[in-house]
PDB file of C-alpha atoms and ligand atoms in Angstrom:
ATOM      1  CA  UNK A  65     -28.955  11.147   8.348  1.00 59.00           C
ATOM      2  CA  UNK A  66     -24.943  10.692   8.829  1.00 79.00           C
ATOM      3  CA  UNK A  67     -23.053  14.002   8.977  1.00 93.00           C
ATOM      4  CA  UNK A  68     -20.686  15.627   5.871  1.00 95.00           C
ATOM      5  CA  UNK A  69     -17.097  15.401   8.045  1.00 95.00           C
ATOM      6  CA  UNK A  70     -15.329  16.954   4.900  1.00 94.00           C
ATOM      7  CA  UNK A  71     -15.367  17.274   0.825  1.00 94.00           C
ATOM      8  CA  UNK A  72     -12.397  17.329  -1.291  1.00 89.00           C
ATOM      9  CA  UNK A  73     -12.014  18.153  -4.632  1.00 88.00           C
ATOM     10  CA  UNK A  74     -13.415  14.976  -5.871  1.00 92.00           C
ATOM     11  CA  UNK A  75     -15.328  13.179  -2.852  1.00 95.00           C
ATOM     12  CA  UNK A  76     -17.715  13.589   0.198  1.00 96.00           C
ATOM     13  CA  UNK A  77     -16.747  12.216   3.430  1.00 97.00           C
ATOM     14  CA  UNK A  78     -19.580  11.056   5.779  1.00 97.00           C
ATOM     15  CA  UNK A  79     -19.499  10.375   9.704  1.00 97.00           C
ATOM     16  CA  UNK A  80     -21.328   6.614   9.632  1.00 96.00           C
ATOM     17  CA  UNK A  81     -20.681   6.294  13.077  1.00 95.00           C
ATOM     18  CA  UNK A  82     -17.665   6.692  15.890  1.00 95.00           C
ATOM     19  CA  UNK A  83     -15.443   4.372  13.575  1.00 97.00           C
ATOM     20  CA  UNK A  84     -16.282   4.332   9.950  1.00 97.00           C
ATOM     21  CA  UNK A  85     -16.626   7.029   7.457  1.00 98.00           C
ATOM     22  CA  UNK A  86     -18.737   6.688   4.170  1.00 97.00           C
ATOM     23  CA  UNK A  87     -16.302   8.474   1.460  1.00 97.00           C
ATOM     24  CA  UNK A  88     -18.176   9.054  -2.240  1.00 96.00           C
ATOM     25  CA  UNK A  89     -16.956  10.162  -5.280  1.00 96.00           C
ATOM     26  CA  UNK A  90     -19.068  13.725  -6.307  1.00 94.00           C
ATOM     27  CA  UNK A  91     -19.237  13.009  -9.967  1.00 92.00           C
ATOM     28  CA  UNK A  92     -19.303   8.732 -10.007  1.00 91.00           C
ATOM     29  CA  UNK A  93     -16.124   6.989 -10.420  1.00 91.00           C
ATOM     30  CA  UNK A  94     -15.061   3.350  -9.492  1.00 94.00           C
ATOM     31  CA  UNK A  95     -12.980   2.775  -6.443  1.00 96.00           C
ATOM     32  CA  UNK A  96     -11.891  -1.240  -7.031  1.00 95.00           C
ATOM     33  CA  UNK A  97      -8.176  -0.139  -8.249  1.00 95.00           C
ATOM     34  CA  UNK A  98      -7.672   2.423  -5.155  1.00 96.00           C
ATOM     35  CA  UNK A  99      -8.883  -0.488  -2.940  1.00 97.00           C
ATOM     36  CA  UNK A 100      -6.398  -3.373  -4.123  1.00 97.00           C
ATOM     37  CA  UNK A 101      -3.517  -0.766  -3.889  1.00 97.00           C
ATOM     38  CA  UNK A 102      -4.618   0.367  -0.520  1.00 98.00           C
ATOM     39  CA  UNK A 103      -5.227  -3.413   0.933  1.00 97.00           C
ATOM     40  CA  UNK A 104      -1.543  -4.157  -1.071  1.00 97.00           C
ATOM     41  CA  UNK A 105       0.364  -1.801   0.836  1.00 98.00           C
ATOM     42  CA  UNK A 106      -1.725  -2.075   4.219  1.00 98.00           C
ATOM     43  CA  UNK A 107      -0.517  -5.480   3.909  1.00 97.00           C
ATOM     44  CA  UNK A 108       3.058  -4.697   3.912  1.00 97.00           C
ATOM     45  CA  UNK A 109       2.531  -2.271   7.149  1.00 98.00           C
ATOM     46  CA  UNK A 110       1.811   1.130   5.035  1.00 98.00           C
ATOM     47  CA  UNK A 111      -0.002   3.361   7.321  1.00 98.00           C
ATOM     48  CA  UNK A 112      -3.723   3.792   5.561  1.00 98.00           C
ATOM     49  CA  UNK A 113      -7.034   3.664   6.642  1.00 98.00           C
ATOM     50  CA  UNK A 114      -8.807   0.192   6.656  1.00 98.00           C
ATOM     51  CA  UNK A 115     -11.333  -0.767   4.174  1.00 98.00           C
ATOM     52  CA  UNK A 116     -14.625  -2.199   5.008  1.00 98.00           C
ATOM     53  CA  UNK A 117     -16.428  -2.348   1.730  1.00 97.00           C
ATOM     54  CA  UNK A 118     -16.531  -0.992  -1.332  1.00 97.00           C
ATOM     55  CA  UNK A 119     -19.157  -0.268  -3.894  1.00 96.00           C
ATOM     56  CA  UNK A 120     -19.055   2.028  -7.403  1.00 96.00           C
ATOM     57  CA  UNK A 121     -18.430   5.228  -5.775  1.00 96.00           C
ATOM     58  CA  UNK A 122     -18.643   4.621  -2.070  1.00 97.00           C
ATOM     59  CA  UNK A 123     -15.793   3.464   0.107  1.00 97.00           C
ATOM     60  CA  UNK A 124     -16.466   2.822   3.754  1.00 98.00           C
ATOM     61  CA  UNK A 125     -13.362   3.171   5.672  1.00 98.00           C
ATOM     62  CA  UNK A 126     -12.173   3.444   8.706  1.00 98.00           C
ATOM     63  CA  UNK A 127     -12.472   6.797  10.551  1.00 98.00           C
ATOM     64  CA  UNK A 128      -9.423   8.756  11.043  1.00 98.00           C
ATOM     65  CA  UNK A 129      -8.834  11.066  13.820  1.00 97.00           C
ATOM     66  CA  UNK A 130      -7.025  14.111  13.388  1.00 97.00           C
ATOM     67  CA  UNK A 131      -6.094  17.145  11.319  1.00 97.00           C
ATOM     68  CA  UNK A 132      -4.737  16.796   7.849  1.00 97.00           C
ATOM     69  CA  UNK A 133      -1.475  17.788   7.940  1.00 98.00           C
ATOM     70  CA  UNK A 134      -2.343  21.064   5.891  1.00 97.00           C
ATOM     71  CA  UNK A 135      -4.772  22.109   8.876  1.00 96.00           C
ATOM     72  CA  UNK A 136      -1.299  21.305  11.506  1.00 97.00           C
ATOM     73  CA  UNK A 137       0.794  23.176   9.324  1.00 97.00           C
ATOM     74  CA  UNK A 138      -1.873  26.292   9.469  1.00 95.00           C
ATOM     75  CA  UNK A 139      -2.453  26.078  12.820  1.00 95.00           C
ATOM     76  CA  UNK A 140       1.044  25.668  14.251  1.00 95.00           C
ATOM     77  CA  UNK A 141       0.438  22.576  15.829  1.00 97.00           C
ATOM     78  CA  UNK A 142       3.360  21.239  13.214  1.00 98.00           C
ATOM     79  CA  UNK A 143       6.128  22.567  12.702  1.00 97.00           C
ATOM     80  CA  UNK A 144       7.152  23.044   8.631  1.00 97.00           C
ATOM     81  CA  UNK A 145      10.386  20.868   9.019  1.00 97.00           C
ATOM     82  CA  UNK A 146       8.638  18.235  10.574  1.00 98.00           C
ATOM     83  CA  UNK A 147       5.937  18.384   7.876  1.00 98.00           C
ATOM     84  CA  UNK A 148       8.697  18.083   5.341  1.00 98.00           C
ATOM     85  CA  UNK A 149      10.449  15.760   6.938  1.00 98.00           C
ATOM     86  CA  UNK A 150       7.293  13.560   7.725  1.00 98.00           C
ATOM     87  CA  UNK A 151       5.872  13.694   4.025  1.00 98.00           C
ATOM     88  CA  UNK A 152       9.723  12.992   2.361  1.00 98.00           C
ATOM     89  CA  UNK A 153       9.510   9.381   5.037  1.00 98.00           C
ATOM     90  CA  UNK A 154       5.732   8.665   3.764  1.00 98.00           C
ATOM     91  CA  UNK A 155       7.143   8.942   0.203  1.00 98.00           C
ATOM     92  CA  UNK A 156      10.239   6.682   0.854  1.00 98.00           C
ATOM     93  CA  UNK A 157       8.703   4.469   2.920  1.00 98.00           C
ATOM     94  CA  UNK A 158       5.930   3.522   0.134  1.00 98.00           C
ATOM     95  CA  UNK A 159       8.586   3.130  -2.460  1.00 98.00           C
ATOM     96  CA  UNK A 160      10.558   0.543  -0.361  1.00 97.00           C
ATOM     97  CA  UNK A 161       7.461  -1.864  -1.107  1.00 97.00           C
ATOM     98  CA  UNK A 162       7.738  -3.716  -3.746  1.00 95.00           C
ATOM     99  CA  UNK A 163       5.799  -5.426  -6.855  1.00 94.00           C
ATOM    100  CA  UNK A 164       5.592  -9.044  -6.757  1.00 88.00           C
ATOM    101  CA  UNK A 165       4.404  -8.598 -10.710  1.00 87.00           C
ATOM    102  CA  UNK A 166       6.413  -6.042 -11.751  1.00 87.00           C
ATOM    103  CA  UNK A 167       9.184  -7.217 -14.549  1.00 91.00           C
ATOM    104  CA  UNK A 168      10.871  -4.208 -13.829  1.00 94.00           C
ATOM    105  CA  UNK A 169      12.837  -4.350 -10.234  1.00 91.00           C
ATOM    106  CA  UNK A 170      12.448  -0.601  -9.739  1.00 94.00           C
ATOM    107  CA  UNK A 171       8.819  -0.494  -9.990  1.00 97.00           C
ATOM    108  CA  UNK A 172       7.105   0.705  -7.451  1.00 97.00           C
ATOM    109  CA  UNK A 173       3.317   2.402  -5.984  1.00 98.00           C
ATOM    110  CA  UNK A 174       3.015   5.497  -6.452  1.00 98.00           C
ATOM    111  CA  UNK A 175       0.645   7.443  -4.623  1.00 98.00           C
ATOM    112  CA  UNK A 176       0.527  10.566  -7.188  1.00 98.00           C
ATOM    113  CA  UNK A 177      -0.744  12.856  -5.096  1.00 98.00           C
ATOM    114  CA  UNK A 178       0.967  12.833  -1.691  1.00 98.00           C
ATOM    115  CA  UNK A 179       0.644  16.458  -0.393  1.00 98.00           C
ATOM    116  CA  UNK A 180      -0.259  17.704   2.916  1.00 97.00           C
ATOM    117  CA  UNK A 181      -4.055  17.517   2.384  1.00 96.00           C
ATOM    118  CA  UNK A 182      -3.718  14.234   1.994  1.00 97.00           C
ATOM    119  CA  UNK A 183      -2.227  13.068   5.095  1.00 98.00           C
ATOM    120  CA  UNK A 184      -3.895  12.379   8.553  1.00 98.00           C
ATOM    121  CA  UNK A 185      -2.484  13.753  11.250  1.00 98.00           C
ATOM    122  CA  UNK A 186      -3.816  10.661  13.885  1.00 98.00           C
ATOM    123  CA  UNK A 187      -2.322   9.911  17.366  1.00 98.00           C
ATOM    124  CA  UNK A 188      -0.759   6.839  16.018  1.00 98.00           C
ATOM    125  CA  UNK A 189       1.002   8.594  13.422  1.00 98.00           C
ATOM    126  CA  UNK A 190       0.580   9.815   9.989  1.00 98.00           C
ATOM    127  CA  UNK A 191      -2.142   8.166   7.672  1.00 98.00           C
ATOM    128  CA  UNK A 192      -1.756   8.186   3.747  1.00 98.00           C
ATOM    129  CA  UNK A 193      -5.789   8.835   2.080  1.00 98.00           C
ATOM    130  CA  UNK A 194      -6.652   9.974  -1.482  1.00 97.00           C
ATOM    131  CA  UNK A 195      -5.338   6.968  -3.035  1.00 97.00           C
ATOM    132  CA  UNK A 196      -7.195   7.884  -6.737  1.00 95.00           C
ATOM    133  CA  UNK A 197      -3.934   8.780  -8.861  1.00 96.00           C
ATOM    134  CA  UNK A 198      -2.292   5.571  -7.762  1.00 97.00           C
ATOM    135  CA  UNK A 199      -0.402   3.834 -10.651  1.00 97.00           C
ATOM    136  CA  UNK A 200       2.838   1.596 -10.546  1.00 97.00           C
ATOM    137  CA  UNK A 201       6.264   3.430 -11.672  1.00 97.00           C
ATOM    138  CA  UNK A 202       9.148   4.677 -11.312  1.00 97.00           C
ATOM    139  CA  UNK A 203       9.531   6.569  -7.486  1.00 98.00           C
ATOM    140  CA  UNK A 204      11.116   9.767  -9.162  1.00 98.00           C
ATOM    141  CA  UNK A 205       7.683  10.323 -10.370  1.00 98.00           C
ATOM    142  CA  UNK A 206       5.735  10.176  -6.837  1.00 98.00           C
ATOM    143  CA  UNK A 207       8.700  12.745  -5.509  1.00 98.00           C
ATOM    144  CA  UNK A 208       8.388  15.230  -8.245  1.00 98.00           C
ATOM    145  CA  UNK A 209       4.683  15.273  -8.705  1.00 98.00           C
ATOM    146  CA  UNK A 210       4.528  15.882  -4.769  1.00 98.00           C
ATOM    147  CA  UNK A 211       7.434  18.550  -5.400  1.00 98.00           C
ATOM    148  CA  UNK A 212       5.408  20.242  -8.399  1.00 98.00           C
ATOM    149  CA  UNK A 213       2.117  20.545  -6.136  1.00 98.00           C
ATOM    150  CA  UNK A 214       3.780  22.041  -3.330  1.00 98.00           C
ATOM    151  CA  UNK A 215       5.410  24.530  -5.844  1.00 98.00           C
ATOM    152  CA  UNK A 216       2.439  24.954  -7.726  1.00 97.00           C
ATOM    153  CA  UNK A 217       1.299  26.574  -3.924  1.00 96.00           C
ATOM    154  CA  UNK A 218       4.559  28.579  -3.835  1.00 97.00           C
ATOM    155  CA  UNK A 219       4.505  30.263  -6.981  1.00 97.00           C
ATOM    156  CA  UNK A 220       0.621  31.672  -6.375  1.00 92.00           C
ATOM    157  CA  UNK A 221       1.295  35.408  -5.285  1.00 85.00           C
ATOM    158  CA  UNK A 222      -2.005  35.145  -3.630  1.00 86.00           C
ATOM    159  CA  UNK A 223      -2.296  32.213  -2.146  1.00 87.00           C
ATOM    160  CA  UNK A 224      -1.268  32.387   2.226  1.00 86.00           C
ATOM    161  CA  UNK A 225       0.732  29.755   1.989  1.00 90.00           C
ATOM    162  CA  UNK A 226       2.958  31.086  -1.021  1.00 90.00           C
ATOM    163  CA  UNK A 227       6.270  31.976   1.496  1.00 89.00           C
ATOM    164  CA  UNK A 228       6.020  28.653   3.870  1.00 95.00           C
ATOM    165  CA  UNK A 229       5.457  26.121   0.808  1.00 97.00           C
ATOM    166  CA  UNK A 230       9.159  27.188  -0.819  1.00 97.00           C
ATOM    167  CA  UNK A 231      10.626  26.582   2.540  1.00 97.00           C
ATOM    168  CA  UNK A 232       8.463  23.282   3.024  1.00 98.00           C
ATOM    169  CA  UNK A 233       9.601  22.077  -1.213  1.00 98.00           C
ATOM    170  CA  UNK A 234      13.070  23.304   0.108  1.00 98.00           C
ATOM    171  CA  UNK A 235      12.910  20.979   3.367  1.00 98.00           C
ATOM    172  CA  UNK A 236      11.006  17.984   1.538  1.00 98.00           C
ATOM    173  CA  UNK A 237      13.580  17.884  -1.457  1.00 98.00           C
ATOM    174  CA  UNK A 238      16.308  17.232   1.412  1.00 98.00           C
ATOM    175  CA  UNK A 239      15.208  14.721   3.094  1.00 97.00           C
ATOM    176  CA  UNK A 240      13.974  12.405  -0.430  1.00 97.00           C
ATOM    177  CA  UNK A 241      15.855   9.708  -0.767  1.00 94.00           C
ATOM    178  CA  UNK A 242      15.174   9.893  -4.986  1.00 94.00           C
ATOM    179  CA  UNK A 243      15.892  12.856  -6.890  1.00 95.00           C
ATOM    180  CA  UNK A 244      12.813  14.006  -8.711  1.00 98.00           C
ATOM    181  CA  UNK A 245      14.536  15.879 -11.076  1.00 98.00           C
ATOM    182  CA  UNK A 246      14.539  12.424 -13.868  1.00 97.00           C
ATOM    183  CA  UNK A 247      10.358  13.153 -13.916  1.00 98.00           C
ATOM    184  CA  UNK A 248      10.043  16.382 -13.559  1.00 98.00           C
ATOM    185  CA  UNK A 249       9.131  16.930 -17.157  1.00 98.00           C
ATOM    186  CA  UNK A 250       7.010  13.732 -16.956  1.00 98.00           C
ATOM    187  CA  UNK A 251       5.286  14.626 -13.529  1.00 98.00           C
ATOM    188  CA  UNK A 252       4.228  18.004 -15.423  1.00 98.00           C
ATOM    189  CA  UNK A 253       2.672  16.587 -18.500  1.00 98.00           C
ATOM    190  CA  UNK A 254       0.771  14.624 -15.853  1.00 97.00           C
ATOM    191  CA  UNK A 255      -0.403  17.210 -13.320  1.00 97.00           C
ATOM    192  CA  UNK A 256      -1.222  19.817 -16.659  1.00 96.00           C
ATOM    193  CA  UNK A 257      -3.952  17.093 -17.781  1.00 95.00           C
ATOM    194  CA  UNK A 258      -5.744  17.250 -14.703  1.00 93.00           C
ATOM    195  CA  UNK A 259      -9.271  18.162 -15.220  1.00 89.00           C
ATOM    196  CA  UNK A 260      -9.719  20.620 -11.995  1.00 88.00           C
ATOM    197  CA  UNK A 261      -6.705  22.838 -12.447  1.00 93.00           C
ATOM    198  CA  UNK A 262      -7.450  26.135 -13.093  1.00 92.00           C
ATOM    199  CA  UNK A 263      -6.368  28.386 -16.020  1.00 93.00           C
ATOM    200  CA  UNK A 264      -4.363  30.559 -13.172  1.00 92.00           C
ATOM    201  CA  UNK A 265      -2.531  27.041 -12.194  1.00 93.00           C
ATOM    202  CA  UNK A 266      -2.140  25.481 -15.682  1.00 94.00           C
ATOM    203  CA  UNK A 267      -0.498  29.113 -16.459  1.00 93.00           C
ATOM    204  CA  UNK A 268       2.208  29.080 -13.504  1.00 95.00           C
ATOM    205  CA  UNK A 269       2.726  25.668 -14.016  1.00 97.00           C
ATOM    206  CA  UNK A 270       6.414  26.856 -15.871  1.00 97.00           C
ATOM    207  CA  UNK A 271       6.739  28.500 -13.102  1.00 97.00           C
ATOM    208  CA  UNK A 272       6.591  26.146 -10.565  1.00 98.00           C
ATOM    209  CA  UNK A 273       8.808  23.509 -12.623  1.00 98.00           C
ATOM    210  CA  UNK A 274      12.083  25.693 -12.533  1.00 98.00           C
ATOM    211  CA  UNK A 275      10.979  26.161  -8.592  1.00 98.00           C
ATOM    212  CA  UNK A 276      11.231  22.462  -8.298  1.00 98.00           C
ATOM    213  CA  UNK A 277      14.405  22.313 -10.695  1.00 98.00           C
ATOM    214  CA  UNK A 278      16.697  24.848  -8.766  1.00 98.00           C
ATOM    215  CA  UNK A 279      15.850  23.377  -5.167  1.00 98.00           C
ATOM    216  CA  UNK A 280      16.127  19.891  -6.272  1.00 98.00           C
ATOM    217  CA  UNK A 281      19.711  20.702  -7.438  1.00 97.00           C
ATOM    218  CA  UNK A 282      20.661  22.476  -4.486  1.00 97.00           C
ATOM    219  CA  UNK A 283      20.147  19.249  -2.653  1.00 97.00           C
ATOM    220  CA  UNK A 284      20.404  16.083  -4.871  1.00 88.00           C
TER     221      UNK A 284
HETATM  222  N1  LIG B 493     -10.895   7.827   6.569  1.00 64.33           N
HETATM  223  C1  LIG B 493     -11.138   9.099   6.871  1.00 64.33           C
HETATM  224  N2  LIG B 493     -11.445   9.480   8.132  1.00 64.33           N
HETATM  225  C2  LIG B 493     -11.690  10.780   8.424  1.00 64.33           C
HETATM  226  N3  LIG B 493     -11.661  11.780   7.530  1.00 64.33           N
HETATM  227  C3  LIG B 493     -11.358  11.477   6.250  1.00 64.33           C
HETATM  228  C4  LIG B 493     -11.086  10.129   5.850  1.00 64.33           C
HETATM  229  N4  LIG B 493     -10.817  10.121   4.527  1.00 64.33           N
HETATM  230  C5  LIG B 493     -10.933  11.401   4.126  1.00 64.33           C
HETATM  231  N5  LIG B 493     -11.252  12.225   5.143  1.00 64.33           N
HETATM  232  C6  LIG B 493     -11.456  13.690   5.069  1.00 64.33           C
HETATM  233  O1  LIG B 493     -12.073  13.999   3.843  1.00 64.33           O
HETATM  234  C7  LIG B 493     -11.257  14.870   3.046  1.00 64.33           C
HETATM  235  C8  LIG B 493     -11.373  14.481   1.576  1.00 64.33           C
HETATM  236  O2  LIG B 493     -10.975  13.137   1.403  1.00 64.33           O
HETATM  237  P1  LIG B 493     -10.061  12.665   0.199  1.00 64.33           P
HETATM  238  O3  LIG B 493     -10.005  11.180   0.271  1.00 64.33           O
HETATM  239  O4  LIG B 493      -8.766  13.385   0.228  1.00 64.33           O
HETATM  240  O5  LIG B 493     -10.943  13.096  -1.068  1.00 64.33           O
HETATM  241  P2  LIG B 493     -10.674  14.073  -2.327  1.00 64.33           P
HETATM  242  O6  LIG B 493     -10.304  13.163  -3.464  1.00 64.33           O
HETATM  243  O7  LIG B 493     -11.984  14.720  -2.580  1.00 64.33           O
HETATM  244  O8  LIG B 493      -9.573  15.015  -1.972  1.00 64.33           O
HETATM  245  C9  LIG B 493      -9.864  14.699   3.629  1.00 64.33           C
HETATM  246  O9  LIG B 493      -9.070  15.843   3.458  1.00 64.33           O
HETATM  247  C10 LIG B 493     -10.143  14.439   5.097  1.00 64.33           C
HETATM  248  O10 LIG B 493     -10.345  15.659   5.787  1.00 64.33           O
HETATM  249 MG1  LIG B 494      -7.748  14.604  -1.128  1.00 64.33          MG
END
């Protein structure tokens, strides 16, 4: 029997042995789009784990070694400027790829979910996972929908990161090279559809928008 390592919101990940994980979607799904974007920007040196196969569901990737970077950032083991700072270089660094088929120049990947759960903290530096959301666009996108995620965290009275993920939005939205401010509206519309928000999110969601709008001014 190979060993649960973790479960997100949508997937299982299995130990398969010291170098390969087994990572299956929860409720079915089909993982051939994540793959081609994740070989596509391997291929042009983006750091992600390798793919061995891939099968309805199941993905077997390589194994990763480390803490996400939310389990660093709780621990103290990162600090929250380098977290900021590290997350605003994974975002610019994917959108300086570009895509051969794109008619549109600016077009990029977008990762549509880059937030610190979703980043490997390994020895040989940050690792991008998660790559579900992925679609081709327009950067500003991939910078606000991290930014409203983050704020979506800082606007929850309750939640124990509410105080440190202002001052991480604050650092990120410093250090971006694109100001997210052109997508915010669109990055919302996007994030409200998603089917495992809660009512509590969905209803801060406002909220967290003017959060994103009046730190993205102070710094773009
Ligand atoms: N290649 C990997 N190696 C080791 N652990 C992984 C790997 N991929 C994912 N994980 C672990 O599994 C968790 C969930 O994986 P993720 O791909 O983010 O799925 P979800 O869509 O459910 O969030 C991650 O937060 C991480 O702890
Ligand atoms: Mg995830």
């Amino acid at each position: 029997m190979t060993a649960l390592l973790a479960s997100g919101r949508d997937a299982d990940v299995y130990a398969l042995d010291e170098r390969r994980v087994l990572r299956r979607y929860r409720r079915g799904g089909d993982v051939t789009a994540e793959v081609t974007v994740m070989r596509y920007v391997a291929d042009h040196g983006y750091p992600v784990p390798r793919v061995y196969e891939a099968d309805g569901a199941d993905l077997i990737l390589e194994r990763l070694d480390g803490p996400t970077m939310l389990q660093a950032l709780g621990d103290g083991t990162m600090h929250l400027r380098d977290g900021g700072v590290v997350l605003a270089d994974l975002l610019d660094r994917l959108h300086r790829i570009r895509v051969r088929s794109a008619t549109d120049p600016g077009t990029r990947i977008l990762h549509l979910d880059l937030h610190p759960e979703n980043v490997v903290m390994t020895e040989g530096g940050p690792v991008v996972i998660d790559w579900r959301n992925s679609i081709e666009g327009p950067p500003e996108l991939d910078v606000a929908m991290t930014a409203i995620i983050i704020a979506q965290v800082a606007v929850k009275p309750d939640h124990p990161f509410t105080d440190r993920a202002e001052e991480f939005l604050d650092v990120l939205l410093s250090c971006t090279r694109d100001n997210p401010l052109s997508q915010l509206e669109a990055a919302v519309r996007r994030r409200a559809t998603e089917p495992h928000l809660t009512d509590d999110e969905l209803a801060h969601i406002h909220e967290a928008k003017l959060l994103v709008t009046t730190i993205a001014r102070a710094h773009h």
